[in-house]
Amino acid sequence: MSTRFDTSYEPQLRQNLHISGLVPPVVESHDIQIKRCLKAIHSKKTEIDKYLYLSHLRNSNFNLFYRLLIDNMREITPLVYTPVVGEACENWSHIFSEPEGMYLSWADRGHLSDIIHNWPEKEVDITVVTDGSRILGLGDLGVGGIGISIGKLALYTACAGIHPTKTLPIVIDLGTDNERLLNDELYLGLKMKRLGEKDMMKFLDELMVALKTRWPSIIIQFEDFKNPFPSLAKYQNMYTCFNDDIQGTGAVILAGVINAVRETKIPPQDQRLVFLGAGSAGVGVARQIMEMFKKEGNLSEDEARKLFYLVDSKGLVTNDRGDKLQEHKIVFSRNDNNGQQFKTLDEVIDYVKPTILMGLSTIGGAFTEGIIKKMTTFSERPIIFPLSNPVSKSECTFEDAMKHTDEKVLFASGSPFPNYEGKDGKIYEAGQGNNMYVFPGIGMGAIVSQASLINQDMIYASAESLAASLTPEERADGLLYPRINRIREVSAQVALGVVRAAERNHVARNPEINGMDDDTLVEYIKQKMYDPSAVPTEAKETEPDMWTWLTSKLSLPWSHSKL
Ligand SMILES: NC(=O)C1=CN([C@@H]2O[C@H](COP(=O)(O)OP(=O)(O)OC[C@H]3O[C@@H](n4cnc5c(N)ncnc54)[C@H](O)[C@@H]3O)[C@@H](O)[C@H]2O)C=CC1
Ligand SMILES: CC(=O)C(=O)O
Ligand SMILES: [Mg+2]
């Protein structure tokens, strides 16, 4: 990662950096630089070419990359994150040119501590670790999954200002069950079947120690594991870590639901929720909404739980359907179905008559016209969130949801959808219920507070802060999430909520924030945020650097060269 060769640098800075002559002579404004970047992007014919251009830009001049991204969040985010990152991960071994992170394989076990020391940056604040086993809704992509770690960390930087050189993307390679990859001569990972949970935990145990030993304050974010529950259960009280698919997604969707439920004017105790998909994201979201219903609706755990109906590939999750339920589903398993089993989503919808329908199933198009239309008969403002990624896996489109509900739907999707023009010419914007609205703020909040742990209260606080962050204008426009161009401001608010929760829970260890009021603390957070437009500190050096000074004093023959 570099940023030395920037055409916006003034001549004096070029001299200080010893790059005069290595950069074209013109000194350009940031606006002109961005214009060139956008022109280059628009000239690319495929999304993957745009992705590759942006990767190259990030590696050659990360300040410019982040200026471009931050100023054009709506256009550029889909190219570095979902949906295009999904295509990149699928084709990783064919488009690969630079590592951009660490590839730690089963063959490295026993030596992870030494290998972690090969990472060239001295300071790392945060890492995103995936095992590539469930990348978005695209399944097992092996080491190609590193693209998701890179994409998420780019958003930690763009949205919450974590310095790019202090982020570390990691993929752990424990094999893959993807036959296409195993048979591909270009595949970059180990050609062996994926190891099981026991070996995964053994490997992670060693990795966690290695990371913590080199960077004692590191925040570890787990991403896109097919089975993420064991690692979260084991490490959440030992390390500063969280799982974005369970906890980040839970928080972001809770925030959207808080705002949507308010619009329906139906109190929590009268809502009924159907989830298509009962995996890490489905259960993570259900858990967080249940907490809110307990709080806001004054419900007991049992009363709140009864409002949820989870559907997986075998139908409605019930105690008596005859299979052994995975542990994470048990809490939401129904025992009031009187022996009846409901195999399809249609059957469940008729049985439950939900006011809220969530999609976290990876099944594109699962919310059919019939299902969407039925939702309007149970509630005037049905809440329909097709949250699976990327776009191809979305349970329905924004257009379909709008058309089939007579524009009454309260909508959010995992990946972005274009605006919809309503019957009266009004332009409606699709909400994006994606964990990108919270994970950067959770990470920044944990860094700023120097949190020893990331607990449920901090996750819940991130949702409350996000829900409260909408401006009156955004609310008047019917939005459930703030506009993406305000993401830095919003992430600072999310971080504030996380820091406050860390303090309440006595896990904050940064003495500098003691006694700060909210305004001071937000300013403190913002000051810690990396600013890609800031003039590098070298610009302030009018004196020659230490080496040049020393060698000139000593009149050594190699003065002015750095060898
Ligand atoms: N919007 C967001 O921020 C996020 C979205 N997601 C998306 O959610 C989706 C699921 O992610 P995870 O829960 O982590 O995956 P997972 O693999 O843990 O769970 C998938 C669930 O869908 C169910 N399913 C599969 N086929 C089905 C079918 N035909 N009918 C009904 N249910 C079916 C499975 O039984 C399982 O319960 C992915 O597409 C992912 O991209 C995940 C995290 C965040
Ligand atoms: C957004 C995300 O984390 C996912 O789709 O897995
Ligand atoms: Mg994910």
Coordinates of C-alpha atoms and ligand atoms in Angstrom, one line a residue:
M1 CA 0.0 0.0 0.0
S2 CA 1.4 3.3 -1.0
T3 CA 0.5 6.9 -1.3
R4 CA 3.7 8.6 -2.2
F5 CA 3.1 9.5 -5.8
D6 CA 0.2 12.0 -5.6
T7 CA -0.2 14.6 -8.3
S8 CA -1.9 16.9 -5.8
Y9 CA 1.4 17.4 -3.9
E10 CA 3.0 20.8 -4.1
P11 CA 6.7 21.1 -5.3
Q12 CA 8.0 21.5 -1.7
L13 CA 6.3 18.3 -0.5
R14 CA 7.6 16.4 -3.6
Q15 CA 11.1 17.6 -2.6
N16 CA 10.7 16.5 1.0
L17 CA 9.4 13.1 -0.2
H18 CA 12.2 12.8 -2.7
I19 CA 9.7 12.2 -5.5
S20 CA 10.3 15.2 -7.7
G21 CA 10.6 13.8 -11.2
L22 CA 8.8 10.6 -10.2
V23 CA 5.4 12.3 -10.6
P24 CA 4.1 14.2 -13.6
P25 CA 4.8 17.9 -13.4
V26 CA 1.3 19.2 -13.0
V27 CA 0.0 20.0 -9.5
E28 CA -3.7 19.1 -9.5
S29 CA -6.7 19.8 -7.3
H30 CA -8.4 16.8 -5.7
D31 CA -11.4 17.5 -7.8
I32 CA -9.4 17.1 -11.0
Q33 CA -7.9 13.9 -9.8
I34 CA -11.3 12.5 -8.9
K35 CA -12.7 13.6 -12.3
R36 CA -9.9 11.5 -14.0
C37 CA -10.7 8.5 -11.8
L38 CA -14.4 8.6 -12.6
K39 CA -13.7 9.0 -16.3
A40 CA -11.5 5.9 -16.1
I41 CA -14.1 3.9 -14.2
H42 CA -16.9 5.0 -16.7
S43 CA -14.7 3.8 -19.6
K44 CA -14.4 0.3 -18.2
K45 CA -16.9 -2.1 -19.9
T46 CA -17.3 -4.6 -17.0
E47 CA -17.9 -4.3 -13.3
I48 CA -14.9 -6.5 -12.7
D49 CA -12.7 -4.2 -14.7
K50 CA -13.9 -1.3 -12.5
Y51 CA -13.2 -3.4 -9.4
L52 CA -9.6 -4.1 -10.7
Y53 CA -9.0 -0.4 -11.5
L54 CA -10.1 0.5 -8.0
S55 CA -7.9 -2.2 -6.4
H56 CA -5.0 -0.9 -8.3
L57 CA -5.7 2.7 -7.3
R58 CA -6.0 1.6 -3.6
N59 CA -2.6 -0.1 -3.8
S60 CA -0.8 2.7 -5.7
N61 CA -2.3 5.8 -4.0
F62 CA -4.7 5.0 -1.1
N63 CA -5.3 8.7 -0.2
L64 CA -6.8 9.2 -3.7
F65 CA -8.7 6.0 -3.6
Y66 CA -10.4 7.0 -0.3
R67 CA -11.0 10.6 -1.4
L68 CA -12.8 9.1 -4.5
L69 CA -14.7 6.6 -2.4
I70 CA -15.8 9.0 0.4
D71 CA -16.9 11.7 -2.1
N72 CA -18.8 9.2 -4.3
M73 CA -20.1 6.6 -1.8
R74 CA -23.3 5.8 -3.6
E75 CA -21.5 5.1 -6.9
I76 CA -18.3 3.5 -5.7
T77 CA -19.4 1.4 -2.7
P78 CA -21.2 -1.2 -4.9
L79 CA -17.9 -1.6 -6.9
V80 CA -15.7 -2.4 -3.9
Y81 CA -18.3 -4.1 -1.7
T82 CA -21.6 -5.9 -2.5
P83 CA -22.5 -6.8 -5.2
V84 CA -19.3 -6.5 -7.3
V85 CA -17.0 -7.9 -4.5
G86 CA -19.0 -11.1 -4.8
E87 CA -18.1 -11.5 -8.4
A88 CA -14.5 -10.7 -7.6
C89 CA -14.4 -13.4 -4.9
E90 CA -15.8 -15.9 -7.2
N91 CA -13.1 -15.2 -9.8
W92 CA -10.3 -14.4 -7.3
S93 CA -7.8 -16.9 -8.6
H94 CA -8.2 -15.7 -12.2
I95 CA -8.0 -11.9 -11.5
F96 CA -5.4 -12.0 -8.7
S97 CA -2.4 -9.8 -9.1
E98 CA -1.5 -8.6 -5.5
P99 CA -2.0 -10.3 -2.2
E100 CA -3.4 -7.3 -0.3
G101 CA -3.7 -9.2 2.9
M102 CA -2.6 -12.4 4.6
Y103 CA -3.3 -16.0 3.4
L104 CA -2.9 -18.3 6.4
S105 CA -3.3 -21.9 5.6
W106 CA -3.6 -25.2 7.4
A107 CA 0.0 -25.9 6.3
D108 CA 1.1 -22.9 8.4
R109 CA -0.3 -24.3 11.7
G110 CA 2.2 -24.3 14.5
H111 CA 4.0 -21.3 13.0
L112 CA 1.3 -18.7 12.9
S113 CA 3.0 -16.4 15.4
D114 CA 6.1 -16.2 13.2
I115 CA 4.1 -15.8 10.0
I116 CA 2.0 -13.0 11.5
H117 CA 5.3 -11.1 12.0
N118 CA 5.8 -11.1 8.3
W119 CA 3.0 -8.4 7.9
P120 CA 5.0 -5.3 7.2
E121 CA 3.0 -2.7 9.1
K122 CA 4.0 -2.2 12.7
E123 CA 0.6 -1.1 14.0
V124 CA -2.6 -2.8 13.2
D125 CA -5.9 -1.8 14.9
I126 CA -8.3 -4.1 13.2
T127 CA -8.4 -7.3 11.2
V128 CA -11.3 -9.0 9.3
V129 CA -10.9 -12.8 9.2
T130 CA -12.9 -15.1 7.0
D131 CA -12.5 -18.8 6.2
G132 CA -14.2 -18.2 2.8
S133 CA -16.8 -20.8 3.5
R134 CA -20.0 -18.7 3.0
I135 CA -19.1 -15.6 1.0
L136 CA -22.2 -13.4 0.8
G137 CA -24.9 -15.8 -0.5
L138 CA -22.4 -17.4 -3.0
G139 CA -21.3 -20.3 -0.9
D140 CA -17.8 -21.7 -0.4
L141 CA -15.3 -19.6 -2.4
G142 CA -12.1 -20.8 -0.6
V143 CA -9.3 -18.3 -0.5
G144 CA -11.3 -16.1 -2.9
G145 CA -13.0 -15.0 0.3
I146 CA -10.2 -12.6 1.1
G147 CA -12.0 -10.2 -1.2
I148 CA -14.7 -9.8 1.4
S149 CA -12.1 -9.0 4.1
I150 CA -10.5 -6.4 1.9
G151 CA -13.9 -4.9 1.0
K152 CA -15.1 -4.7 4.6
L153 CA -11.8 -3.1 5.7
A154 CA -12.0 -0.5 2.9
L155 CA -15.3 0.5 4.4
Y156 CA -13.9 0.7 7.9
T157 CA -11.5 3.3 6.5
A158 CA -14.0 5.1 4.3
C159 CA -16.9 5.2 6.7
A160 CA -15.2 5.3 10.1
G161 CA -11.7 6.7 9.3
I162 CA -9.6 3.8 10.6
H163 CA -6.2 4.4 8.9
P164 CA -5.8 2.1 5.9
T165 CA -2.3 0.9 7.0
K166 CA -3.8 -0.2 10.3
T167 CA -6.2 -2.7 8.8
L168 CA -5.3 -6.3 8.0
P169 CA -7.4 -8.5 5.7
I170 CA -7.0 -12.2 6.5
V171 CA -8.3 -15.4 4.9
I172 CA -7.7 -18.7 6.6
D173 CA -7.4 -21.6 4.2
L174 CA -8.7 -24.8 5.7
G175 CA -9.5 -26.3 2.3
T176 CA -12.7 -25.9 0.3
D177 CA -15.7 -28.0 -0.7
N178 CA -16.1 -26.1 -3.9
E179 CA -15.4 -28.6 -6.7
R180 CA -15.0 -25.9 -9.3
L181 CA -12.1 -24.5 -7.3
L182 CA -10.6 -27.9 -6.5
N183 CA -10.5 -28.7 -10.2
D184 CA -9.1 -25.3 -11.3
E185 CA -5.4 -25.2 -12.0
L186 CA -5.4 -21.5 -11.3
Y187 CA -6.9 -21.9 -7.8
L188 CA -4.7 -20.1 -5.2
G189 CA -5.6 -22.1 -2.1
L190 CA -4.9 -25.6 -0.8
K191 CA -6.4 -28.3 -2.9
M192 CA -8.0 -30.3 -0.1
K193 CA -11.5 -30.8 1.3
R194 CA -12.5 -28.3 3.9
L195 CA -11.6 -29.4 7.5
G196 CA -14.3 -29.7 10.2
E197 CA -15.1 -27.6 13.2
K198 CA -12.6 -29.2 15.5
D199 CA -9.7 -28.4 13.3
M200 CA -11.1 -24.9 12.5
M201 CA -11.2 -24.2 16.3
K202 CA -7.7 -25.5 16.8
F203 CA -6.4 -23.2 14.0
L204 CA -8.4 -20.2 15.3
D205 CA -7.1 -20.8 18.8
E206 CA -3.5 -20.4 17.5
L207 CA -4.4 -17.5 15.3
M208 CA -6.1 -15.5 18.1
V209 CA -3.0 -15.9 20.3
A210 CA -0.7 -14.9 17.4
L211 CA -2.7 -11.8 16.6
K212 CA -3.0 -10.7 20.2
T213 CA 0.7 -11.3 20.9
R214 CA 1.8 -9.1 18.0
W215 CA -0.9 -6.4 18.4
P216 CA -2.3 -6.6 22.0
S217 CA -5.1 -4.1 21.3
I218 CA -6.2 -5.6 18.0
I219 CA -9.9 -5.9 17.2
I220 CA -10.8 -9.1 15.4
Q221 CA -13.9 -9.2 13.2
F222 CA -15.1 -12.6 12.0
E223 CA -16.8 -12.6 8.6
D224 CA -18.7 -15.0 6.4
F225 CA -18.0 -18.3 8.2
K226 CA -20.5 -21.0 7.3
N227 CA -20.5 -21.9 11.0
P228 CA -19.7 -18.8 12.9
F229 CA -21.3 -19.7 16.3
P230 CA -18.5 -21.8 17.9
S231 CA -15.8 -19.1 17.4
L232 CA -18.1 -16.3 18.7
A233 CA -19.1 -18.3 21.7
K234 CA -15.6 -19.2 22.6
Y235 CA -13.8 -15.9 22.0
Q236 CA -16.2 -13.1 22.7
N237 CA -15.3 -13.0 26.4
M238 CA -11.6 -13.5 25.8
Y239 CA -10.7 -11.1 23.0
T240 CA -11.9 -7.8 21.6
C241 CA -13.9 -9.4 18.8
F242 CA -17.3 -9.7 17.2
N243 CA -19.0 -11.5 14.3
D244 CA -20.4 -9.2 11.8
D245 CA -22.9 -11.6 10.2
I246 CA -24.5 -12.4 13.5
Q247 CA -24.1 -9.2 15.5
G248 CA -23.4 -6.5 12.9
T249 CA -26.3 -7.6 10.8
G250 CA -28.5 -8.0 13.9
A251 CA -27.8 -4.4 14.9
V252 CA -28.3 -2.9 11.4
I253 CA -31.6 -4.6 10.8
L254 CA -32.8 -3.8 14.3
A255 CA -32.1 -0.1 13.5
G256 CA -34.2 -0.3 10.3
V257 CA -37.0 -2.2 12.2
I258 CA -37.1 0.4 15.0
N259 CA -37.8 3.1 12.3
A260 CA -40.1 0.9 10.3
V261 CA -42.2 -0.3 13.2
R262 CA -42.7 3.4 14.2
E263 CA -44.2 4.0 10.7
T264 CA -46.6 1.0 10.9
K265 CA -48.1 2.3 14.1
I266 CA -48.5 -1.3 15.2
P267 CA -47.0 -1.9 18.7
P268 CA -44.3 -4.5 19.0
Q269 CA -46.6 -7.0 20.8
D270 CA -48.9 -7.0 17.8
Q271 CA -46.2 -7.6 15.2
R272 CA -45.6 -11.1 13.7
L273 CA -42.4 -11.8 12.0
V274 CA -41.5 -14.4 9.4
F275 CA -37.8 -15.0 8.6
L276 CA -36.9 -16.9 5.5
G277 CA -33.4 -18.2 6.5
A278 CA -32.5 -19.3 9.9
G279 CA -28.7 -19.2 9.6
S280 CA -26.2 -16.9 11.3
A281 CA -27.7 -13.7 9.9
G282 CA -31.4 -14.8 10.4
V283 CA -30.9 -15.8 14.0
G284 CA -28.6 -12.8 14.7
V285 CA -31.3 -10.4 13.4
A286 CA -34.1 -12.2 15.3
R287 CA -32.2 -12.1 18.5
Q288 CA -31.6 -8.3 18.3
I289 CA -35.2 -7.5 17.4
M290 CA -36.4 -9.7 20.2
E291 CA -34.3 -7.6 22.7
M292 CA -36.0 -4.5 21.3
F293 CA -39.5 -6.0 21.6
K294 CA -38.8 -7.0 25.2
K295 CA -37.7 -3.4 26.0
E296 CA -40.2 -1.4 24.0
G297 CA -43.2 -3.7 24.2
N298 CA -42.6 -4.6 27.9
L299 CA -42.6 -8.3 27.0
S300 CA -41.1 -11.2 28.7
E301 CA -38.5 -13.2 26.8
D302 CA -41.1 -15.9 26.1
E303 CA -43.7 -13.4 24.9
A304 CA -41.3 -11.7 22.6
R305 CA -39.9 -15.0 21.2
K306 CA -43.4 -16.2 20.3
L307 CA -43.7 -13.4 17.7
F308 CA -41.0 -15.0 15.6
Y309 CA -41.4 -17.7 13.0
L310 CA -38.2 -18.9 11.4
V311 CA -38.2 -20.9 8.1
D312 CA -35.1 -22.8 6.8
S313 CA -34.6 -25.1 3.9
K314 CA -36.8 -27.7 5.6
G315 CA -39.7 -25.4 6.3
L316 CA -41.0 -23.8 9.6
V317 CA -38.6 -24.5 12.4
T318 CA -40.6 -26.5 15.0
N319 CA -39.7 -28.9 17.8
D320 CA -41.5 -31.8 16.3
R321 CA -40.6 -31.8 12.6
G322 CA -38.3 -34.8 13.0
D323 CA -34.8 -33.5 12.5
K324 CA -32.1 -32.5 14.9
L325 CA -32.1 -28.7 15.0
Q326 CA -28.8 -26.9 15.0
E327 CA -28.3 -25.2 18.4
H328 CA -28.7 -21.6 17.3
K329 CA -32.2 -22.3 16.0
I330 CA -33.5 -23.9 19.1
V331 CA -34.4 -20.7 20.9
F332 CA -36.8 -19.8 18.1
S333 CA -38.2 -23.2 17.4
R334 CA -42.0 -23.4 17.7
N335 CA -43.9 -25.8 20.0
D336 CA -47.4 -24.4 19.3
N337 CA -47.9 -25.9 15.8
N338 CA -50.3 -28.7 17.0
G339 CA -48.4 -31.2 15.1
Q340 CA -48.8 -29.4 11.8
Q341 CA -45.7 -28.9 9.6
F342 CA -45.3 -26.0 7.1
K343 CA -42.9 -26.8 4.3
T344 CA -43.1 -23.8 2.1
L345 CA -42.9 -20.1 2.7
D346 CA -46.4 -19.7 1.2
E347 CA -47.8 -22.1 3.8
V348 CA -46.1 -20.3 6.6
I349 CA -47.3 -16.9 5.4
D350 CA -50.9 -18.1 5.4
Y351 CA -50.5 -19.6 8.9
V352 CA -48.7 -16.7 10.5
K353 CA -50.2 -13.7 8.6
P354 CA -47.0 -11.7 9.3
T355 CA -46.6 -7.9 9.5
I356 CA -42.8 -8.3 8.9
L357 CA -41.0 -10.5 6.4
M358 CA -37.2 -10.9 6.5
G359 CA -35.1 -12.6 3.8
L360 CA -31.8 -14.0 4.9
S361 CA -32.0 -17.3 2.9
T362 CA -29.7 -16.7 -0.2
I363 CA -32.7 -17.6 -2.4
G364 CA -33.0 -14.9 -5.0
G365 CA -36.7 -14.2 -5.9
A366 CA -38.1 -16.2 -3.0
F367 CA -40.6 -13.4 -2.2
T368 CA -42.9 -13.9 -5.2
E369 CA -45.6 -11.5 -6.4
G370 CA -48.2 -13.6 -4.6
I371 CA -46.3 -13.5 -1.3
I372 CA -45.7 -9.7 -1.5
K373 CA -49.4 -9.1 -2.3
K374 CA -50.5 -11.2 0.6
M375 CA -48.4 -9.1 3.0
T376 CA -50.6 -6.1 2.2
T377 CA -53.6 -7.9 3.6
F378 CA -52.0 -8.3 7.0
S379 CA -50.8 -4.8 7.5
E380 CA -51.3 -1.4 5.8
R381 CA -47.5 -0.8 5.7
P382 CA -45.9 -4.3 5.4
I383 CA -42.2 -4.4 6.4
I384 CA -40.4 -6.5 3.7
F385 CA -36.6 -6.7 4.0
P386 CA -35.0 -9.0 1.3
L387 CA -31.5 -8.9 2.9
S388 CA -29.6 -11.7 1.1
N389 CA -26.5 -10.6 -0.9
P390 CA -25.4 -10.0 -3.6
V391 CA -28.3 -8.6 -5.7
S392 CA -28.7 -11.9 -7.5
K393 CA -29.6 -13.5 -4.2
S394 CA -32.0 -10.8 -3.0
E395 CA -35.4 -12.4 -2.2
C396 CA -37.1 -9.7 -4.3
T397 CA -36.3 -6.4 -6.0
F398 CA -37.3 -2.9 -4.8
E399 CA -39.4 -2.5 -7.9
D400 CA -41.4 -5.7 -7.2
A401 CA -41.9 -4.8 -3.6
M402 CA -43.2 -1.3 -4.5
K403 CA -45.4 -2.4 -7.4
H404 CA -47.1 -5.3 -5.6
T405 CA -47.8 -3.3 -2.4
D406 CA -49.1 -0.2 -4.2
E407 CA -46.0 1.6 -2.9
K408 CA -46.9 0.9 0.7
V409 CA -44.0 -1.3 1.5
L410 CA -41.4 -0.4 4.2
F411 CA -38.4 -1.8 2.4
A412 CA -34.7 -2.4 2.9
S413 CA -32.4 -4.8 1.0
G414 CA -28.9 -6.1 1.6
S415 CA -27.5 -4.9 -1.7
P416 CA -28.3 -1.6 -3.3
F417 CA -31.3 -1.1 -5.7
P418 CA -31.9 1.8 -8.0
N419 CA -34.5 4.4 -7.2
Y420 CA -38.2 3.7 -8.1
E421 CA -40.4 6.2 -9.8
G422 CA -43.9 6.0 -8.3
K423 CA -47.3 6.4 -10.0
D424 CA -47.4 10.1 -9.2
G425 CA -43.8 10.6 -10.4
K426 CA -42.4 10.6 -6.9
I427 CA -38.9 9.1 -6.6
Y428 CA -38.6 6.5 -3.9
E429 CA -35.1 5.4 -2.6
A430 CA -34.5 1.8 -1.5
G431 CA -33.1 1.5 2.0
Q432 CA -30.0 -0.5 2.2
G433 CA -30.1 -2.7 5.3
N434 CA -26.5 -3.7 5.2
N435 CA -24.2 -4.2 8.2
M436 CA -21.9 -1.5 6.6
Y437 CA -24.0 1.0 8.5
V438 CA -22.7 -0.3 11.8
F439 CA -19.5 -2.4 11.6
P440 CA -17.3 0.6 10.9
G441 CA -18.7 2.5 13.9
I442 CA -18.5 -0.6 16.2
G443 CA -14.8 -1.0 15.2
M444 CA -14.1 2.7 15.7
G445 CA -15.9 2.7 19.0
A446 CA -13.9 -0.2 20.2
I447 CA -10.7 1.4 19.1
V448 CA -11.4 4.8 20.6
S449 CA -12.5 3.3 24.0
Q450 CA -9.7 0.7 23.9
A451 CA -12.4 -1.8 24.7
S452 CA -11.3 -5.1 26.3
L453 CA -14.4 -6.8 24.9
I454 CA -17.3 -6.1 22.5
N455 CA -20.5 -7.2 24.3
Q456 CA -24.2 -7.2 23.5
D457 CA -24.8 -3.8 25.1
M458 CA -22.3 -2.3 22.7
I459 CA -23.9 -4.0 19.7
Y460 CA -27.4 -2.9 20.8
A461 CA -26.1 0.6 21.3
S462 CA -24.8 0.7 17.7
A463 CA -28.4 -0.1 16.5
E464 CA -30.0 2.6 18.7
S465 CA -27.5 5.2 17.5
L466 CA -28.0 4.3 13.9
A467 CA -31.8 4.4 14.2
A468 CA -31.6 7.8 15.9
S469 CA -29.1 9.2 13.3
L470 CA -31.7 10.0 10.6
T471 CA -32.3 13.7 9.9
P472 CA -35.8 15.1 9.9
E473 CA -35.5 15.5 6.2
E474 CA -34.6 11.8 5.7
R475 CA -37.5 10.8 7.9
A476 CA -39.9 13.0 5.9
D477 CA -38.6 11.3 2.7
G478 CA -39.7 8.0 4.2
L479 CA -36.1 6.6 4.7
L480 CA -35.4 3.9 7.2
Y481 CA -31.6 4.4 7.0
P482 CA -29.6 7.6 6.6
R483 CA -28.4 8.5 3.1
I484 CA -25.1 6.8 2.3
N485 CA -23.3 10.1 1.6
R486 CA -23.6 10.9 5.3
I487 CA -22.0 7.6 6.4
R488 CA -18.9 9.2 8.0
E489 CA -21.1 11.4 10.2
V490 CA -23.3 8.5 11.0
S491 CA -20.4 6.2 11.8
A492 CA -19.1 8.8 14.3
Q493 CA -22.5 8.7 16.0
V494 CA -22.5 4.9 16.0
A495 CA -19.0 4.9 17.5
L496 CA -20.2 7.4 20.2
G497 CA -23.0 5.0 21.2
V498 CA -20.6 2.1 21.3
V499 CA -18.0 4.0 23.4
R500 CA -20.8 5.0 25.9
A501 CA -21.9 1.4 26.2
A502 CA -18.3 0.3 26.7
E503 CA -18.0 2.8 29.5
R504 CA -21.2 1.6 31.2
N505 CA -20.0 -1.9 31.0
H506 CA -16.6 -1.1 32.4
V507 CA -14.7 -2.5 29.4
A508 CA -13.4 0.9 28.2
R509 CA -9.7 1.4 29.0
N510 CA -8.9 4.7 27.4
P511 CA -8.3 7.2 30.3
E512 CA -8.4 10.2 27.8
I513 CA -12.1 9.9 27.4
N514 CA -13.0 9.9 31.1
G515 CA -15.6 12.6 31.8
M516 CA -16.0 13.8 28.2
D517 CA -19.5 15.0 27.4
D518 CA -21.1 13.7 24.1
D519 CA -20.1 16.7 22.0
T520 CA -16.5 16.6 23.1
L521 CA -16.4 12.8 22.6
V522 CA -17.7 13.0 19.1
E523 CA -15.1 15.7 18.3
Y524 CA -12.5 13.4 19.8
I525 CA -13.7 10.5 17.6
K526 CA -13.7 12.7 14.5
Q527 CA -10.1 13.9 15.3
K528 CA -9.0 10.2 15.3
M529 CA -10.5 9.6 11.9
Y530 CA -8.1 9.3 9.0
D531 CA -8.6 12.1 6.5
P532 CA -7.4 11.2 3.0
S533 CA -7.3 14.9 2.1
A534 CA -5.0 15.9 4.8
V535 CA -1.6 17.2 3.7
P536 CA 1.0 14.6 4.7
T537 CA 3.1 15.7 7.7
E538 CA 6.2 15.6 5.6
A539 CA 4.9 18.8 3.9
K540 CA 5.6 20.6 7.1
E541 CA 9.3 19.7 7.0
T542 CA 11.1 22.6 5.4
E543 CA 14.3 21.2 6.9
P544 CA 15.9 18.3 5.1
D545 CA 15.1 14.9 6.6
M546 CA 17.4 13.4 9.3
W547 CA 19.4 11.3 6.9
T548 CA 20.1 14.1 4.5
W549 CA 21.0 16.4 7.4
L550 CA 23.3 13.9 9.0
T551 CA 25.1 12.9 5.8
S552 CA 25.5 16.5 4.7
K553 CA 27.1 17.4 8.1
L554 CA 29.5 14.5 7.7
S555 CA 30.1 15.4 4.0
L556 CA 29.6 11.7 3.1
P557 CA 29.8 11.0 -0.7
W558 CA 26.3 9.6 -0.7
S559 CA 24.7 12.7 0.7
H560 CA 21.2 13.4 -0.7
S561 CA 20.8 9.8 -1.7
K562 CA 19.0 7.3 0.5
L563 CA 20.9 4.3 -0.7
Ligands
LIG1 N1 -27.8 -7.5 4.6 C1 -26.8 -7.8 5.4 O1 -26.1 -6.9 6.0 C2 -26.3 -9.2 5.5 C3 -26.8 -10.1 4.6 N2 -26.5 -11.4 4.7 C4 -26.9 -12.4 3.7 O2 -27.8 -13.3 4.3 C5 -27.7 -14.5 3.6 C6 -27.6 -15.6 4.6 O3 -26.4 -15.5 5.4 P1 -26.2 -16.5 6.7 O4 -27.3 -16.5 7.6 O5 -24.9 -16.1 7.3 O6 -26.0 -17.9 5.9 P2 -26.3 -19.3 6.5 O7 -25.8 -20.2 5.5 O8 -25.9 -19.4 7.9 O9 -27.9 -19.4 6.5 C7 -28.8 -19.5 5.3 C8 -30.1 -20.0 5.8 O10 -31.0 -20.0 4.7 C9 -31.7 -21.2 4.7 N3 -32.1 -21.6 3.4 C10 -31.3 -22.1 2.4 N4 -32.1 -22.4 1.3 C11 -33.4 -22.2 1.7 C12 -34.6 -22.4 1.0 N5 -34.7 -22.9 -0.2 N6 -35.7 -22.0 1.7 C13 -35.7 -21.6 2.9 N7 -34.5 -21.3 3.6 C14 -33.4 -21.7 3.0 C15 -30.7 -22.2 5.3 O11 -31.4 -23.3 5.8 C16 -30.1 -21.3 6.4 O12 -31.0 -21.4 7.6 C17 -26.6 -14.4 2.7 O13 -27.0 -14.1 1.4 C18 -25.8 -13.2 3.2 O14 -25.2 -12.5 2.1 C19 -25.6 -11.9 5.7 C20 -25.1 -11.0 6.6 C21 -25.4 -9.5 6.5
LIG2 C1 -23.1 -8.0 4.1 C2 -22.6 -9.3 4.6 O1 -21.9 -9.3 5.6 C3 -23.0 -10.5 4.0 O2 -23.8 -10.5 3.1 O3 -22.5 -11.5 4.4
MG3 MG -20.9 -11.2 5.8

